[in-house]
Amino acid sequence: AKSQGKNNIQVYENTLHQALIYERQIQKDLVVAIKNHQLKFHYQPIIDLKSKNIIGFEALTRWHHPTKGLISPSEFIPIAEQTDAIKLLDEQLLDTVGAQLQQWHQYTDKPYYISINISAHRFVDSKLIDDINQVIEKYHLEKGQIVVEVTEHILMENKAKARHLFHRLKLAGIRISLDDFGTGYSSLSYLHQLPFDILKIDRSFVTNITEHNQENPIINMIVALANTMKIDLVAEGVETPLQLETLSKMQCQFGQGYHFSKPLSAEDTLKLVKNGH
Ligand code: C2E
Ligand code: CA
Ligand code: CA
Ligand code: CA
């Protein structure tokens, strides 16, 4: 029995060792991929649930690894955040988003916005505002066209700095969206202290809307809260007609999810924009 236990430890250590090797390899490949502009940005439409018009897009980063295939951003973003590569990626994202908005403007007068996910290190970096302002100027955009999405987790990492930057972003006219709303420990207290422009109801609440579960007191409460505070509300992860209908009945204004569209390549997004959606 004793040697059995030892073997188990051996197996465990081997697995751990392999995981470490895998992560180091991914980290190396990622740095190279970012430097060579091999990561792509996709755009997922955000819809007005009543009119079904597109009001904006969320930018989501995609990495197609040459041998390992598509790797999820939930996996590679935290790895990129361990190195300076994340800064380069953020720069590419912001500049690409600016260029995208300018290009769309040649085909439409609709003032679409693009919201970008902000990494933790970025939200305490006061250069963020200058960088966004520079892109707005370079591509002749309206201030409201770039929205930053933050999670409660990010705000918690460095409370004082995050709060300071939050207010500077507001002063600069840049809109801020609270992502994954309802999943954190103190979402309500954040709302009370920081004037967000947009709330995104976390997908887990929307997933709960099923035929067998038509009562949704939490979503009702969030809708009422957003209305009272005059904050735009976006439901994430809308996948079924029933979810759309239910959210619409509850007076949730906006939604995003596979029911409308998956995140699209730049080319496919341009087609949508040209078609006047
Ligand atoms: P998130 O910000 O909560 O983004 C929403 C995620 O839900 C995206 O996953 C999106 O593809 C997915 N999604 C959208 N509609 C549906 C739906 O109807 N059903 C389901 N099941 N999923 C849906 P994705 O693209 O894999 O991104 C995962 C996370 O990675 C994001 O979560 C975000 O936290 C992070 N991320 C993605 N791109 C970036 C980036 O450029 N920078 C940073 N810092 N984080 C990023
Ligand atoms: Ca997001
Ligand atoms: Ca989210
Ligand atoms: Ca998330």
Tab-separated table of N, CA and C and ligand atoms in Angstrom, residues 40-42 44 58-62 71-78 81 86 89-90 93 116-122 149 151 154 179-180 200 202-203 206-207 235-240 243 256-263, ligand 1:
chain	number	residue	atom	x	y	z
A	40	LYS	N	-6.187	37.228	-34.024
A	40	LYS	CA	-7.219	37.945	-34.778
A	40	LYS	C	-8.294	38.454	-33.833
A	41	PHE	N	-8.953	39.530	-34.238
A	41	PHE	CA	-10.037	40.053	-33.427
A	41	PHE	C	-11.364	39.764	-34.118
A	42	HIS	N	-12.272	39.195	-33.365
A	42	HIS	CA	-13.617	38.941	-33.871
A	42	HIS	C	-14.591	39.887	-33.169
A	44	GLN	N	-18.668	40.440	-31.899
A	44	GLN	CA	-20.001	39.875	-31.694
A	44	GLN	C	-21.026	40.988	-31.555
A	58	GLU	N	-18.886	43.514	-29.392
A	58	GLU	CA	-17.810	43.253	-28.431
A	58	GLU	C	-16.649	42.624	-29.190
A	59	ALA	N	-15.455	43.164	-28.989
A	59	ALA	CA	-14.258	42.592	-29.626
A	59	ALA	C	-13.764	41.419	-28.781
A	60	LEU	N	-13.530	40.283	-29.434
A	60	LEU	CA	-13.044	39.086	-28.737
A	60	LEU	C	-11.848	38.529	-29.499
A	61	THR	N	-10.786	38.269	-28.793
A	61	THR	CA	-9.528	37.874	-29.433
A	61	THR	C	-9.496	36.373	-29.719
A	62	ARG	N	-8.974	36.029	-30.882
A	62	ARG	CA	-8.883	34.624	-31.299
A	62	ARG	C	-7.449	34.255	-31.632
A	71	ILE	N	-7.226	28.053	-29.462
A	71	ILE	CA	-7.093	28.067	-28.002
A	71	ILE	C	-7.970	29.197	-27.463
A	72	SER	N	-8.719	28.916	-26.401
A	72	SER	CA	-9.667	29.893	-25.861
A	72	SER	C	-8.951	31.081	-25.208
A	73	PRO	N	-9.495	32.287	-25.389
A	73	PRO	CA	-8.907	33.446	-24.710
A	73	PRO	C	-8.919	33.304	-23.181
A	74	SER	N	-9.896	32.556	-22.652
A	74	SER	CA	-9.891	32.345	-21.192
A	74	SER	C	-8.621	31.613	-20.780
A	75	GLU	N	-8.027	30.878	-21.745
A	75	GLU	CA	-6.790	30.173	-21.445
A	75	GLU	C	-5.562	31.045	-21.731
A	76	PHE	N	-5.537	31.709	-22.922
A	76	PHE	CA	-4.279	32.376	-23.282
A	76	PHE	C	-4.143	33.809	-22.746
A	77	ILE	N	-5.273	34.476	-22.457
A	77	ILE	CA	-5.141	35.842	-21.917
A	77	ILE	C	-4.406	35.834	-20.566
A	78	PRO	N	-4.801	34.953	-19.626
A	78	PRO	CA	-4.055	34.916	-18.361
A	78	PRO	C	-2.568	34.603	-18.555
A	81	GLU	N	-0.906	37.660	-19.813
A	81	GLU	CA	-0.808	38.651	-18.729
A	81	GLU	C	0.416	38.438	-17.858
A	86	ILE	N	1.165	41.028	-23.261
A	86	ILE	CA	-0.209	41.522	-23.149
A	86	ILE	C	-0.296	42.996	-23.570
A	89	LEU	N	-0.432	43.136	-27.277
A	89	LEU	CA	-1.736	42.662	-27.729
A	89	LEU	C	-2.801	43.752	-27.522
A	90	ASP	N	-2.771	44.380	-26.371
A	90	ASP	CA	-3.724	45.459	-26.081
A	90	ASP	C	-3.581	46.608	-27.076
A	93	LEU	N	-5.045	45.510	-30.352
A	93	LEU	CA	-6.512	45.469	-30.247
A	93	LEU	C	-7.092	46.873	-30.393
A	116	ILE	N	-14.263	46.758	-25.622
A	116	ILE	CA	-13.062	45.930	-25.506
A	116	ILE	C	-12.891	45.488	-24.050
A	117	ASN	N	-12.425	44.268	-23.906
A	117	ASN	CA	-12.173	43.735	-22.564
A	117	ASN	C	-10.813	44.227	-22.082
A	118	ILE	N	-10.828	44.783	-20.888
A	118	ILE	CA	-9.600	45.370	-20.353
A	118	ILE	C	-8.947	44.398	-19.379
A	119	SER	N	-7.651	44.177	-19.572
A	119	SER	CA	-6.921	43.307	-18.656
A	119	SER	C	-6.609	44.045	-17.361
A	120	ALA	N	-6.371	43.275	-16.330
A	120	ALA	CA	-6.178	43.848	-14.991
A	120	ALA	C	-5.046	44.884	-14.958
A	121	HIS	N	-3.909	44.546	-15.559
A	121	HIS	CA	-2.755	45.445	-15.491
A	121	HIS	C	-3.075	46.778	-16.165
A	122	ARG	N	-3.953	46.709	-17.148
A	122	ARG	CA	-4.279	47.852	-17.987
A	122	ARG	C	-5.145	48.854	-17.231
A	149	GLU	N	-14.798	47.340	-21.123
A	149	GLU	CA	-15.486	46.377	-20.254
A	149	GLU	C	-14.542	45.944	-19.144
A	151	THR	N	-14.323	43.796	-15.246
A	151	THR	CA	-15.008	42.904	-14.307
A	151	THR	C	-14.739	43.389	-12.890
A	154	ILE	N	-11.316	42.805	-11.630
A	154	ILE	CA	-10.286	43.773	-11.999
A	154	ILE	C	-10.321	44.991	-11.080
A	179	ASP	N	-18.828	44.012	-16.696
A	179	ASP	CA	-18.984	42.691	-17.315
A	179	ASP	C	-19.369	41.640	-16.267
A	180	ASP	N	-20.003	40.556	-16.718
A	180	ASP	CA	-20.323	39.410	-15.849
A	180	ASP	C	-21.085	39.840	-14.597
A	200	LYS	N	-23.625	44.349	-17.926
A	200	LYS	CA	-23.846	43.129	-18.688
A	200	LYS	C	-24.248	42.014	-17.737
A	202	ASP	N	-24.634	38.563	-16.437
A	202	ASP	CA	-23.836	37.374	-16.742
A	202	ASP	C	-24.682	36.276	-17.391
A	203	ARG	N	-24.027	35.562	-18.292
A	203	ARG	CA	-24.671	34.494	-19.055
A	203	ARG	C	-25.371	33.465	-18.167
A	206	VAL	N	-28.985	34.150	-17.744
A	206	VAL	CA	-29.752	33.987	-18.981
A	206	VAL	C	-29.949	32.494	-19.282
A	207	THR	N	-28.900	31.711	-19.044
A	207	THR	CA	-28.967	30.259	-19.262
A	207	THR	C	-30.081	29.642	-18.422
A	235	ALA	N	-27.969	41.744	-21.884
A	235	ALA	CA	-27.995	40.355	-21.411
A	235	ALA	C	-27.019	39.542	-22.245
A	236	GLU	N	-26.113	38.829	-21.584
A	236	GLU	CA	-25.102	38.032	-22.288
A	236	GLU	C	-25.601	36.605	-22.521
A	237	GLY	N	-25.139	35.991	-23.583
A	237	GLY	CA	-25.386	34.561	-23.799
A	237	GLY	C	-26.816	34.213	-24.136
A	238	VAL	N	-27.503	35.078	-24.900
A	238	VAL	CA	-28.870	34.765	-25.344
A	238	VAL	C	-28.775	33.710	-26.447
A	239	GLU	N	-29.291	32.531	-26.172
A	239	GLU	CA	-29.128	31.414	-27.124
A	239	GLU	C	-30.437	30.940	-27.728
A	240	THR	N	-31.562	31.160	-27.060
A	240	THR	CA	-32.826	30.597	-27.560
A	240	THR	C	-33.883	31.691	-27.754
A	243	GLN	N	-35.481	32.648	-24.499
A	243	GLN	CA	-34.691	33.585	-23.687
A	243	GLN	C	-34.859	35.010	-24.197
A	256	GLN	N	-27.000	39.924	-26.369
A	256	GLN	CA	-25.845	39.458	-27.139
A	256	GLN	C	-25.834	37.949	-26.970
A	257	GLY	N	-25.549	37.215	-28.041
A	257	GLY	CA	-25.490	35.766	-27.877
A	257	GLY	C	-25.663	35.027	-29.182
A	258	TYR	N	-25.454	33.700	-29.105
A	258	TYR	CA	-25.475	32.870	-30.310
A	258	TYR	C	-26.815	32.923	-31.029
A	259	HIS	N	-27.911	33.224	-30.319
A	259	HIS	CA	-29.207	33.337	-30.985
A	259	HIS	C	-29.152	34.401	-32.094
A	260	PHE	N	-28.410	35.453	-31.858
A	260	PHE	CA	-28.273	36.515	-32.862
A	260	PHE	C	-27.079	36.233	-33.763
A	261	SER	N	-25.943	36.030	-33.155
A	261	SER	CA	-24.730	35.790	-33.927
A	261	SER	C	-23.579	35.381	-33.025
A	262	LYS	N	-22.739	34.512	-33.553
A	262	LYS	CA	-21.474	34.220	-32.884
A	262	LYS	C	-20.532	35.388	-33.141
A	263	PRO	N	-19.418	35.467	-32.443
A	263	PRO	CA	-18.411	36.469	-32.802
A	263	PRO	C	-17.963	36.240	-34.251
B	1	C2E	P1	-16.430	37.650	-21.747
B	1	C2E	O1	-15.878	39.021	-21.791
B	1	C2E	O2	-17.487	37.369	-20.725
B	1	C2E	O3	-16.959	37.354	-23.230
B	1	C2E	C1	-18.125	36.639	-23.549
B	1	C2E	C2	-17.809	35.194	-23.927
B	1	C2E	O4	-19.026	34.492	-24.161
B	1	C2E	C3	-17.020	35.077	-25.234
B	1	C2E	O5	-16.191	33.920	-25.118
B	1	C2E	C4	-18.118	34.821	-26.262
B	1	C2E	O6	-17.667	34.181	-27.442
B	1	C2E	C5	-19.024	33.931	-25.455
B	1	C2E	N1	-20.417	33.950	-25.919
B	1	C2E	C6	-21.096	34.916	-26.567
B	1	C2E	N2	-22.378	34.571	-26.796
B	1	C2E	C7	-22.526	33.323	-26.267
B	1	C2E	C8	-23.643	32.408	-26.173
B	1	C2E	O7	-24.771	32.670	-26.617
B	1	C2E	N3	-23.412	31.222	-25.539
B	1	C2E	C9	-22.187	30.884	-25.036
B	1	C2E	N4	-22.055	29.702	-24.447
B	1	C2E	N5	-21.133	31.727	-25.096
B	1	C2E	C10	-21.298	32.931	-25.698
B	1	C2E	P2	-14.666	33.952	-25.601
B	1	C2E	O8	-14.551	34.715	-26.871
B	1	C2E	O9	-14.173	32.540	-25.574
B	1	C2E	O10	-13.926	34.789	-24.477
B	1	C2E	C11	-13.814	34.307	-23.160
B	1	C2E	C12	-13.294	35.370	-22.227
B	1	C2E	O11	-11.934	35.719	-22.568
B	1	C2E	C13	-14.080	36.678	-22.312
B	1	C2E	O12	-15.238	36.583	-21.533
B	1	C2E	C14	-13.060	37.656	-21.765
B	1	C2E	O13	-13.053	37.647	-20.369
B	1	C2E	C15	-11.742	37.081	-22.275
B	1	C2E	N6	-11.297	37.816	-23.491
B	1	C2E	C16	-11.623	37.609	-24.786
B	1	C2E	N7	-10.990	38.479	-25.600
B	1	C2E	C17	-10.233	39.284	-24.796
B	1	C2E	C18	-9.334	40.391	-25.022
B	1	C2E	O14	-9.105	40.846	-26.152
B	1	C2E	N8	-8.729	40.945	-23.918
B	1	C2E	C19	-8.992	40.483	-22.659
B	1	C2E	N9	-8.381	41.089	-21.620
B	1	C2E	N10	-9.830	39.463	-22.399
B	1	C2E	C20	-10.439	38.857	-23.453
